[in-house]
Amino acid sequence: MKIGIVGCAGRMGRMLLKQVMETEGCEVSGGTERNGSPFEGTDLGVLAGLSPMGIVATTDTQAVFAASDAIIDFTSPAATCAHAKLAVETQTAMVIGTTGMTPDDVAVVRSCSEKTPIMQAANMSMGVTLLCSLVEQAAAALTDDFDIEIVEMHHKHKVDAPSGTALAIGVAAASGRDVDLDAVSQRVRDGITGERKRGDIGFATLRGGDVVGEHTAMFASEGERIELTHRATDRRIFAAGAVRAAKWLGDKDAGMFNMKDVLGLK
Ligand code: NAD
């Protein structure tokens, strides 16, 4: 399977190149970078931390899409929306890991998925996919005597908050309670906020150092507290999940898929 990596010089892009190169049955068909990137022209093998492979990072996105069976995209929301439209034009499958997408961005991707297969997940790790299922189950089993709070920490370079994964955990909790997350979410608290409202789902964000990603869903009642935690220590887990998803998309028709579909958890 020929897999193209957009944003190939990024933290995840480099991991993805290496993962594709080391996965049996997969080969790197190309890698793109944004216009003006200092990495344009750098060999993809070198970006992956391996030997040169004779293909360099390019800004010719169209050519990479045309040469690929699937594209893996961990870039930025604006870039991902443009890439999804190109995936429809070139009939290329797409795996999207980009977070921080607005509802409008999500709508663009959804409409593209009517014409080409797209798998999107805010977190491609097997552990977080399972965590979301456990949170949904716990939220369904416990009454709103249990206050749900979601705490996350990431490295200091992360630009969006709360993390896409924290929001996905929030969606799972809301779905377990059969409520709409937007109606109950408390994404920031500052100053005299008043007492916590029963049924709210709260978020707290920590940023610092090189933390790959840590998420805890807390269910706190009077007298007891349950905490479900996932700690990522290596970005490789996201790259492995993304390449697994790209292979899984190989025989799929157009549609919108998530990591639960890929892992057969539904
Ligand atoms: P990063 O800033 O290190 O990398 C992004 C790369 O994309 C950069 O090299 C940038 O130059 C490139 N880029 C931007 N616009 C482009 C364009 N139009 N064409 C080609 N390349 C372009 O960021 P990162 O840490 O690798 O994270 C990227 C995204 O992936 C973020 O949204 C992050 O939250 C998300 N992420 C998701 C998961 C997951 O499992 N879903 C895991 C880790 C990170």
Short mmCIF file of N, CA, C and O in Angstrom, two decimals, residues 60 111 150 165 175 231:
data_model
loop_
_atom_site.label_atom_id
_atom_site.label_comp_id
_atom_site.label_asym_id
_atom_site.label_seq_id
_atom_site.Cartn_x
_atom_site.Cartn_y
_atom_site.Cartn_z
N ASP A 60 4.47 19.97 -3.46
CA ASP A 60 3.55 19.57 -4.53
C ASP A 60 2.56 18.53 -3.98
O ASP A 60 2.68 17.33 -4.21
N SER A 111 -18.38 16.13 4.86
CA SER A 111 -18.95 16.14 3.51
C SER A 111 -17.98 15.48 2.52
O SER A 111 -18.41 14.79 1.60
N ILE A 150 -12.48 16.07 33.63
CA ILE A 150 -11.46 15.49 32.73
C ILE A 150 -10.21 16.36 32.79
O ILE A 150 -10.28 17.56 32.51
N THR A 165 -8.31 14.82 22.53
CA THR A 165 -8.59 13.58 23.25
C THR A 165 -9.47 13.85 24.47
O THR A 165 -10.42 13.11 24.75
N SER A 175 -22.23 10.96 26.16
CA SER A 175 -23.04 9.94 25.49
C SER A 175 -23.51 8.88 26.49
O SER A 175 -24.67 8.44 26.44
N ARG A 231 -1.79 7.19 30.09
CA ARG A 231 -0.56 7.96 29.91
C ARG A 231 0.15 7.48 28.67
O ARG A 231 0.48 6.29 28.57
#
